[in-house]
mmCIF file of C-alpha atoms in Angstrom:
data_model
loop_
_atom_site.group_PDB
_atom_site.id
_atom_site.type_symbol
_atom_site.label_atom_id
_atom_site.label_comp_id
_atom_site.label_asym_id
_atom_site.label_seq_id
_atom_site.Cartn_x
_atom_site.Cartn_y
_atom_site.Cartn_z
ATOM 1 C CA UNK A 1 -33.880 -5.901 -17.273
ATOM 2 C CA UNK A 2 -30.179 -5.629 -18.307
ATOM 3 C CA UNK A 3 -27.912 -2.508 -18.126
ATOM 4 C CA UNK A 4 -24.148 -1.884 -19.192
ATOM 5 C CA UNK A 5 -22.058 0.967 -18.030
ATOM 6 C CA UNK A 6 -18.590 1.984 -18.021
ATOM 7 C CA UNK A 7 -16.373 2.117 -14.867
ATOM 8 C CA UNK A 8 -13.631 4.445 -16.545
ATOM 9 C CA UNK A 9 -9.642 5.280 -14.389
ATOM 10 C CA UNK A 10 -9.207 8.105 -12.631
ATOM 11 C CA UNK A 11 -5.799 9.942 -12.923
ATOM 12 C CA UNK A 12 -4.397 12.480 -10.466
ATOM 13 C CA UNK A 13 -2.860 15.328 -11.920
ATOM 14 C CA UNK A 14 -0.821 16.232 -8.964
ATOM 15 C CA UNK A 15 -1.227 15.088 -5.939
ATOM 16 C CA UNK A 16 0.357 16.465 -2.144
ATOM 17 C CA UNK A 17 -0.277 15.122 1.197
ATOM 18 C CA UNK A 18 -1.210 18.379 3.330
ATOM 19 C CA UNK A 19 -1.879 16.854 6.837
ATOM 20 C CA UNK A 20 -1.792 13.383 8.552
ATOM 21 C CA UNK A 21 -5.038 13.644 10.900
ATOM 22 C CA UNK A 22 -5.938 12.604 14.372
ATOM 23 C CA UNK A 23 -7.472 9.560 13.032
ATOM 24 C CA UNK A 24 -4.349 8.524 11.020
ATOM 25 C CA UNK A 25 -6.198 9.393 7.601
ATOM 26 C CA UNK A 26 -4.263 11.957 5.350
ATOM 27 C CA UNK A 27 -5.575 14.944 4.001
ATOM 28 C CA UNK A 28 -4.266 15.736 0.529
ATOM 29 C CA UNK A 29 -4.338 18.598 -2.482
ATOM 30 C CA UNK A 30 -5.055 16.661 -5.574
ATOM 31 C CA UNK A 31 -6.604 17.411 -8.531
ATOM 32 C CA UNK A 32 -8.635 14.191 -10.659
ATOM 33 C CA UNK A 33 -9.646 13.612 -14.138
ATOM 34 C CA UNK A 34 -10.662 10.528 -16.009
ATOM 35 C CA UNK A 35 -8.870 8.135 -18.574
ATOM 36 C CA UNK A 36 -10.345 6.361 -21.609
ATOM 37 C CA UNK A 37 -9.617 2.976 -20.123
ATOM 38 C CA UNK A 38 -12.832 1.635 -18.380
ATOM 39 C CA UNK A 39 -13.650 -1.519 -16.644
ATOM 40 C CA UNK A 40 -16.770 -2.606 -17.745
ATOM 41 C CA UNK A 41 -20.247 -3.506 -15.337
ATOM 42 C CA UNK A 42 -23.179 -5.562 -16.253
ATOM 43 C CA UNK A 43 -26.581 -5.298 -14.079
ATOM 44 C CA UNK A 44 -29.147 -7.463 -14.217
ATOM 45 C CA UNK A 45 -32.608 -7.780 -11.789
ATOM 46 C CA UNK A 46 -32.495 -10.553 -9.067
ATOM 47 C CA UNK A 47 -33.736 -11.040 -5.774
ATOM 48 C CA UNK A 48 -30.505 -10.160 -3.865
ATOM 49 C CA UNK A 49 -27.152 -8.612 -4.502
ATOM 50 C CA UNK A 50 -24.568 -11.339 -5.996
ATOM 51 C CA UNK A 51 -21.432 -9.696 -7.676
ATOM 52 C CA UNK A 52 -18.791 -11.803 -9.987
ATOM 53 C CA UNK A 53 -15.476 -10.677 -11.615
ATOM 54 C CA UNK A 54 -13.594 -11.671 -14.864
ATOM 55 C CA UNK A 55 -10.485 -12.100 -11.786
ATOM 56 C CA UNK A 56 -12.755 -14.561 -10.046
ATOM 57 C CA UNK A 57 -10.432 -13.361 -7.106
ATOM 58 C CA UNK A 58 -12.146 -9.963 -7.121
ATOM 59 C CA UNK A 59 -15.724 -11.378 -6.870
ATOM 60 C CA UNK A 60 -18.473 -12.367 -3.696
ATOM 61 C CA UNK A 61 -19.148 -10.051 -0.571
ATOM 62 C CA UNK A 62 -15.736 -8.898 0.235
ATOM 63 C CA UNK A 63 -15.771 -6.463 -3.503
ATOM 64 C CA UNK A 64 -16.418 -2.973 -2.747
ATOM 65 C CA UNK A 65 -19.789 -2.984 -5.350
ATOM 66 C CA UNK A 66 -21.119 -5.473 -3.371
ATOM 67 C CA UNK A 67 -20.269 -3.848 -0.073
ATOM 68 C CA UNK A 68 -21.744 -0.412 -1.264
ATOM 69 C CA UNK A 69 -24.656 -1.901 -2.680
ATOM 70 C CA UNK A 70 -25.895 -3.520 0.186
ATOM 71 C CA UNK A 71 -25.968 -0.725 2.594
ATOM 72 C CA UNK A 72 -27.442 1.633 0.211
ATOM 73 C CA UNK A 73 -29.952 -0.962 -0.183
ATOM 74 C CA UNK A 74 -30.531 -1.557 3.624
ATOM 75 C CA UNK A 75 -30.641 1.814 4.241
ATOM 76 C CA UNK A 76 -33.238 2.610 1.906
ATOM 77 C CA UNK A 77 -35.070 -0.616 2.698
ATOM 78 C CA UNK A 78 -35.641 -1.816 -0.972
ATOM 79 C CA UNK A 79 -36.437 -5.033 -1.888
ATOM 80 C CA UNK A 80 -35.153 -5.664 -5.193
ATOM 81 C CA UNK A 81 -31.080 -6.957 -5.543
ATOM 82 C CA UNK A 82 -28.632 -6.750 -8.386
ATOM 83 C CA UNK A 83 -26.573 -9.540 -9.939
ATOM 84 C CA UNK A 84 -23.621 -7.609 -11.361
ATOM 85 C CA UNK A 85 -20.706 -8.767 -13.547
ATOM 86 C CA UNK A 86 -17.341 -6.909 -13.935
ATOM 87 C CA UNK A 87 -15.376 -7.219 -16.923
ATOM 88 C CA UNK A 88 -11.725 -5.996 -15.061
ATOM 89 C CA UNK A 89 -9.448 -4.239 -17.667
ATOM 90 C CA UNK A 90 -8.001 -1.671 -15.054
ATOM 91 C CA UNK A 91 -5.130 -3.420 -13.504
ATOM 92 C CA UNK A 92 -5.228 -3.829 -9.293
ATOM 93 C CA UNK A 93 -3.056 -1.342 -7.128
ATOM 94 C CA UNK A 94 -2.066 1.364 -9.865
ATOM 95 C CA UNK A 95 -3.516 4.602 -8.527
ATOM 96 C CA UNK A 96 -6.122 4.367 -10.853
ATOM 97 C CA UNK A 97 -9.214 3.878 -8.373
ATOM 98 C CA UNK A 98 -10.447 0.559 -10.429
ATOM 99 C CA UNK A 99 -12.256 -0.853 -7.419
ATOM 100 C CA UNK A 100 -13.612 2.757 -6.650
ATOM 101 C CA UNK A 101 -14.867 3.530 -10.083
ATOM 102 C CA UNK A 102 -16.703 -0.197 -10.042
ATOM 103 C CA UNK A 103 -18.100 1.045 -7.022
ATOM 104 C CA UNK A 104 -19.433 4.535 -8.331
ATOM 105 C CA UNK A 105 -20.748 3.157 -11.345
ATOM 106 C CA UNK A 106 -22.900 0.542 -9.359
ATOM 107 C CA UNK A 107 -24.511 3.006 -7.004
ATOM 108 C CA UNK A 108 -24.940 5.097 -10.262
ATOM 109 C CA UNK A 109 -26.737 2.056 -11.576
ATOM 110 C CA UNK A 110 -28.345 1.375 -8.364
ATOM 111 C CA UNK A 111 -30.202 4.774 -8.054
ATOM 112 C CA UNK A 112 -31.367 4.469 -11.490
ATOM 113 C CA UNK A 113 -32.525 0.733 -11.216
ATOM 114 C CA UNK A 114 -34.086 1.219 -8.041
ATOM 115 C CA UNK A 115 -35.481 4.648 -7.852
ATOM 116 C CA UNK A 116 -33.762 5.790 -4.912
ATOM 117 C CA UNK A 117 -33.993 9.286 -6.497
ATOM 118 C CA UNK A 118 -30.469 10.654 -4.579
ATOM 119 C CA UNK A 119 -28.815 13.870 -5.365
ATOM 120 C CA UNK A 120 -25.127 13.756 -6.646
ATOM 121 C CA UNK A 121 -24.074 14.861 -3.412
ATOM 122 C CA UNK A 122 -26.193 12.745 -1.277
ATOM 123 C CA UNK A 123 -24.622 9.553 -3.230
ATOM 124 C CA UNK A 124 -21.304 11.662 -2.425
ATOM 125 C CA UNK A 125 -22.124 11.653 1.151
ATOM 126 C CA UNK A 126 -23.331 7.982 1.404
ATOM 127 C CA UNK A 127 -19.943 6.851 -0.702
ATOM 128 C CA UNK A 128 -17.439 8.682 1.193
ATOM 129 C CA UNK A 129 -16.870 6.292 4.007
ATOM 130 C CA UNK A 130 -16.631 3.258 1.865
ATOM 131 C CA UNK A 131 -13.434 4.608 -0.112
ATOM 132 C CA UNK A 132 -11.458 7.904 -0.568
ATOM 133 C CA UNK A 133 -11.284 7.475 -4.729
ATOM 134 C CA UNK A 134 -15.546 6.927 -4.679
ATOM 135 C CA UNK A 135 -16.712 10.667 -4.647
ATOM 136 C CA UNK A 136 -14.217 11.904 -7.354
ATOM 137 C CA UNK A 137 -16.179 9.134 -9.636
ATOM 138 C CA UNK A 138 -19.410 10.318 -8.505
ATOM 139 C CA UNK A 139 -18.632 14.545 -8.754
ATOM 140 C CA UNK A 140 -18.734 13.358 -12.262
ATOM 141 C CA UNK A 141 -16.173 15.954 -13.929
ATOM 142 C CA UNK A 142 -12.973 16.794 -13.596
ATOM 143 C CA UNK A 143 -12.308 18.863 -10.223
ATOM 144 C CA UNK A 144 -9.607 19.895 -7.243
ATOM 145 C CA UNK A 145 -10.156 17.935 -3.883
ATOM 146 C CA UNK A 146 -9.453 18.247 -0.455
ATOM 147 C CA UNK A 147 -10.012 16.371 2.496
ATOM 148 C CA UNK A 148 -9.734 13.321 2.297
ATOM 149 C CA UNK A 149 -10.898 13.592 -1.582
ATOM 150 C CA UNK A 150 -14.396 14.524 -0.827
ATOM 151 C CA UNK A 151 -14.021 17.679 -0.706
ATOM 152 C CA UNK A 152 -14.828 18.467 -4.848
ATOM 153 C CA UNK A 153 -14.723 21.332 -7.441
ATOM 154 C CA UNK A 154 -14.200 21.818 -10.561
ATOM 155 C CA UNK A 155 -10.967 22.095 -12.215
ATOM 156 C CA UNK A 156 -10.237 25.361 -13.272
ATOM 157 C CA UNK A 157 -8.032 24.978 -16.328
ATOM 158 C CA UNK A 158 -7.924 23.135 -19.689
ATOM 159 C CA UNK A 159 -6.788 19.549 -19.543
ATOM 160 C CA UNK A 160 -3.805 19.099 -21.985
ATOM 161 C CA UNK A 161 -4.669 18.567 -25.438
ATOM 162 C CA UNK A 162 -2.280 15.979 -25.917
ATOM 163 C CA UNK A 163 -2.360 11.963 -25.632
ATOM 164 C CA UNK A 164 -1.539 10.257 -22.345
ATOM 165 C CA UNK A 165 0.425 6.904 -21.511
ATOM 166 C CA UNK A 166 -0.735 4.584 -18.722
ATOM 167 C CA UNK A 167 1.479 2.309 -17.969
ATOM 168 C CA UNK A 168 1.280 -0.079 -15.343
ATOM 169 C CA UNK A 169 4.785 -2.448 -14.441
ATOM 170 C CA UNK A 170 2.704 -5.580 -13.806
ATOM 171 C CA UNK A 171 3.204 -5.123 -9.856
ATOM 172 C CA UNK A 172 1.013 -2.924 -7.395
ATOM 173 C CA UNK A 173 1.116 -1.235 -4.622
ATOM 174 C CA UNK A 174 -0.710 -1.136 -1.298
ATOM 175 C CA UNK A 175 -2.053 2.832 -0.982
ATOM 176 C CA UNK A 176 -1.648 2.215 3.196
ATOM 177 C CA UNK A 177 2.119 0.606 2.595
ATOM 178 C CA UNK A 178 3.027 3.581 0.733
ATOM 179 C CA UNK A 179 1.699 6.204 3.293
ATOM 180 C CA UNK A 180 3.268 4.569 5.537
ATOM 181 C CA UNK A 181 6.580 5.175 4.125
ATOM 182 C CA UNK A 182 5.593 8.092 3.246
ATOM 183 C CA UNK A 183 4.916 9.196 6.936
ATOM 184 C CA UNK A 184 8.088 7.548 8.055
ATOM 185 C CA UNK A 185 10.085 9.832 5.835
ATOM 186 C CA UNK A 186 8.384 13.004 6.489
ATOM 187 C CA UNK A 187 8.321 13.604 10.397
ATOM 188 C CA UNK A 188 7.168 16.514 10.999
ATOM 189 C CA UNK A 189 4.398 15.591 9.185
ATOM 190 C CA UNK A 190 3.528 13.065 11.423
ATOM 191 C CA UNK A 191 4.656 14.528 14.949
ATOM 192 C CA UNK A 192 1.595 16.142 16.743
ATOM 193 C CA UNK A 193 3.295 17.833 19.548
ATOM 194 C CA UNK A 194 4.534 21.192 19.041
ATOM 195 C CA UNK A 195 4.883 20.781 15.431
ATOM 196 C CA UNK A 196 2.443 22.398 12.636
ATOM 197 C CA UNK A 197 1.205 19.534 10.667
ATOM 198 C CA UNK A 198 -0.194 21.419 7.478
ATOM 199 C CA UNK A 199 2.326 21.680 5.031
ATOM 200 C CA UNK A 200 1.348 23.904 1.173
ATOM 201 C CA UNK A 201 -0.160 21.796 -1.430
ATOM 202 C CA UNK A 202 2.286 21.921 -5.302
ATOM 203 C CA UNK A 203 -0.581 22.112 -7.979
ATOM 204 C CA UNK A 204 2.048 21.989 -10.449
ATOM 205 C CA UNK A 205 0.753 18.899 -12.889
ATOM 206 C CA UNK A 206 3.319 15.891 -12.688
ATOM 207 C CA UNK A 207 3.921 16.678 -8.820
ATOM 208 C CA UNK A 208 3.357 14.012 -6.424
ATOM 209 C CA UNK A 209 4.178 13.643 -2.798
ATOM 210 C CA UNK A 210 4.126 9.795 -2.742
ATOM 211 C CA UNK A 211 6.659 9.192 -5.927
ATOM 212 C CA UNK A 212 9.364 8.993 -3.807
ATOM 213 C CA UNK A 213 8.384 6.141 -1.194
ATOM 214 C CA UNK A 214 6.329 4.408 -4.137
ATOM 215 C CA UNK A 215 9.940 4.278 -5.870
ATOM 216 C CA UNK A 216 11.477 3.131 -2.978
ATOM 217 C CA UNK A 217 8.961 0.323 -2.777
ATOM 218 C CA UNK A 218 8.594 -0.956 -6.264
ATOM 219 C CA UNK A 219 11.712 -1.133 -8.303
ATOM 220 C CA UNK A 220 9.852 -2.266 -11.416
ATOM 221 C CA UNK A 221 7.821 0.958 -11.052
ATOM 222 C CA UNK A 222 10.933 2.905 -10.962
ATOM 223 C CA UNK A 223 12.774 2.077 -13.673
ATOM 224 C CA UNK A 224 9.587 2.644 -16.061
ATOM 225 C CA UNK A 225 9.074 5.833 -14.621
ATOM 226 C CA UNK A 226 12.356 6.573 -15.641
ATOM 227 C CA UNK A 227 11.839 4.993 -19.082
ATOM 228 C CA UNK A 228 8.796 7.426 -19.323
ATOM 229 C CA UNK A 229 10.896 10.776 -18.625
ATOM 230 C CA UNK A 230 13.747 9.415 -21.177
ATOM 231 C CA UNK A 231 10.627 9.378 -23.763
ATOM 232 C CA UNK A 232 8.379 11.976 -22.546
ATOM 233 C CA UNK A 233 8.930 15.761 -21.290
ATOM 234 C CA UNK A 234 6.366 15.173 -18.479
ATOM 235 C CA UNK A 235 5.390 11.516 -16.900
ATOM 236 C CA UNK A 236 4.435 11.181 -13.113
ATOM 237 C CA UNK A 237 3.377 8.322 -11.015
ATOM 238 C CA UNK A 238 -0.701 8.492 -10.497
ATOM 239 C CA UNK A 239 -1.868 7.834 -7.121
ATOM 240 C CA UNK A 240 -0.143 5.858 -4.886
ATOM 241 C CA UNK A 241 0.772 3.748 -7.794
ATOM 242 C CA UNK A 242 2.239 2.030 -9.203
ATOM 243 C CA UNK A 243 0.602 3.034 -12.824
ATOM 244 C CA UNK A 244 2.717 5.901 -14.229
ATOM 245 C CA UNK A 245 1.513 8.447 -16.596
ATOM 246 C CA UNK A 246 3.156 10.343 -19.625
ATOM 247 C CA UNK A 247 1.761 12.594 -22.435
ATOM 248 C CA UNK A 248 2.903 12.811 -25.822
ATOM 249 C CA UNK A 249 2.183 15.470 -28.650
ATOM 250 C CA UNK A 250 2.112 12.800 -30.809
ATOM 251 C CA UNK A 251 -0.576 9.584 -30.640
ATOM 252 C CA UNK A 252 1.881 7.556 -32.800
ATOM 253 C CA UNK A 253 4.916 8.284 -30.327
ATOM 254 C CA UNK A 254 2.798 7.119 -27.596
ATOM 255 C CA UNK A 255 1.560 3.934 -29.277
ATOM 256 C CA UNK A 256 5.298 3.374 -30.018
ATOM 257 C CA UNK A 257 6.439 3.722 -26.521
ATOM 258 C CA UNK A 258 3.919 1.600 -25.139
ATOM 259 C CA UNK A 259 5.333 -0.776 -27.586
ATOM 260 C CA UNK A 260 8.624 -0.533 -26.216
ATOM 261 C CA UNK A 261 7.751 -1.207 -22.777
ATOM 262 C CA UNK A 262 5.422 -4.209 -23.345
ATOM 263 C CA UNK A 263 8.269 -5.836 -25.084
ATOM 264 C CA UNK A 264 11.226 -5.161 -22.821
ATOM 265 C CA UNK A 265 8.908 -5.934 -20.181
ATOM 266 C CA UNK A 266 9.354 -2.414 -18.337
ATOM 267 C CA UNK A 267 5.429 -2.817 -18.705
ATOM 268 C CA UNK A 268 2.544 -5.558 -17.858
ATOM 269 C CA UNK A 269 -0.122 -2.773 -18.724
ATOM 270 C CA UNK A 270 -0.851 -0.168 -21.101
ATOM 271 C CA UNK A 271 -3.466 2.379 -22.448
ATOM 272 C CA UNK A 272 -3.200 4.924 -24.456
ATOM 273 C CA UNK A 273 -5.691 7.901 -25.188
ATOM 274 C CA UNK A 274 -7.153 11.182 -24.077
ATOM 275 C CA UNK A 275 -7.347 12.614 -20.735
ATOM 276 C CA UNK A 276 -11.157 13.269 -20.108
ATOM 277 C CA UNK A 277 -12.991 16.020 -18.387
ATOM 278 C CA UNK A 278 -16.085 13.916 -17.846
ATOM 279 C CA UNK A 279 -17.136 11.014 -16.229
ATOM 280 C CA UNK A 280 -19.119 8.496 -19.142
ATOM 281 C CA UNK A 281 -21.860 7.806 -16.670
ATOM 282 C CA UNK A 282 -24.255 11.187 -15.869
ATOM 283 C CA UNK A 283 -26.543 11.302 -12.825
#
């Protein structure tokens, strides 16, 4: 038994950090859709779980696929195991939820190849603690979240008929690093006492909260962002970076500019394509 699914990148359309919570976790008004560019997961039957990576770094018990896969599997006391081999072409710490996605698509995989028989939401509700980026993967469409991005619906407007730029600088960014700037920079955000923490989400697309103390954190990142707006009427930063995203009219301009940051190095990383409204993997 062999099976071979995609593990695509998510993108956040906009993205604002609403409240910092008693447990230190952020609750945020985003909004998530999927990208074209897919990692790519190989199952195969075996007596226990085993997980390998094309970035032989990525591979063993500490990757989140193996992690998820072995609690759903001792929680539903099955017998069987999965040997499952990622081919990596999402790059690390971009905002993109690569290690999330993998994730998704295994327990996708898992409930198939083992029966398990869960609901969308249960899987939801299983993932959630494991990562933030999981349930968006799982929802399966395009959709608004709050929470901590768990809680999902559908995104109420068209997606932009255009072609979209990913472009990663060849450095990432840790997602805790970057809140933590974030935090530092915006006190009343983080002061409890006597202050209102909730702040209005911006659901403009483009619009996110953490752009600022990414910047201020990756200079590489910066300077293509700016690259991006000089070629581009819209380009944001996805995430908590350090992958940037701009949208062309044009599939040739955006082929071009990728061009043109892969060879003055602005870029290590690049896709181009549609923004997607569905996830490639259906419960």
């Amino acid at each position: 038994m062999t099976l071979t699914l995609p593990a695509p990148a998510k993108i956040n359309l906009y993205l604002s950090v609403t409240r910092i919570r008693d447990d230190g976790m952020h609750d945020l008004d985003t909004a998530f859709a999927f990208s074209q560019a897919c990692d790519t997961l190989h199952f195969q039957a075996a007596e226990t779980i085993s997980v390998t990576c094309s970035r032989p770094h990525l591979g063993g018990e500490a990757n989140l696929v193996h992690r998820v896969l072995s609690a759903l599997r001792d929680r539903h006391n099955i017998r069987q195991g999965l040997s499952v081999h990622i081919e990596k072409s999402i790059p690390e710490q971009a905002g993109l939820g690569g290690g999330s996605s993998d994730a998704a698509t295994a327990l996708l995989a898992a409930n198939k190849l083992w029966q398990t028989g869960l609901t969308r939401e249960e899987l939801i509700a299983f993932a959630t603690p494991f990562g933030a980026d999981i349930p968006c993967f799982l929802y399966g469409q395009a959709s608004i979240a709050s929470g901590v991005g768990d809680r999902l619906h559908p995104y109420p407007d068209p997606l932009p008929d255009t072609t979209m730029l990913l472009a990663w600088p060849g450095s990432g960014l840790s997602t805790a690093r970057v809140f933590e700037h974030f935090d530092r920079t915006h006190p009343a955000l983080t002061t409890h006492q006597g202050v209102d923490t909730m702040r209005a989400g911006i659901h403009q697309m483009g619009h996110n909260d953490l752009e600022e103390a990414a910047c201020s954190m990756n200079k590489s990142m910066a300077c293509l962002l700016e690259e991006l707006r000089n070629c581009s009427d819209i380009a944001w930063m996805s995430g908590s970076g350090s992958a940037c995203i701009a949208l062309f009219q044009q599939a040739e301009q955006a082929c071009e500019t990728a061009q043109v940051l892969q060879a003055r190095q602005l870029a290590g990383w690049t896709h181009t394509g549609s923004i997607c409204s569905t996830h490639p993997v259906q419960l």
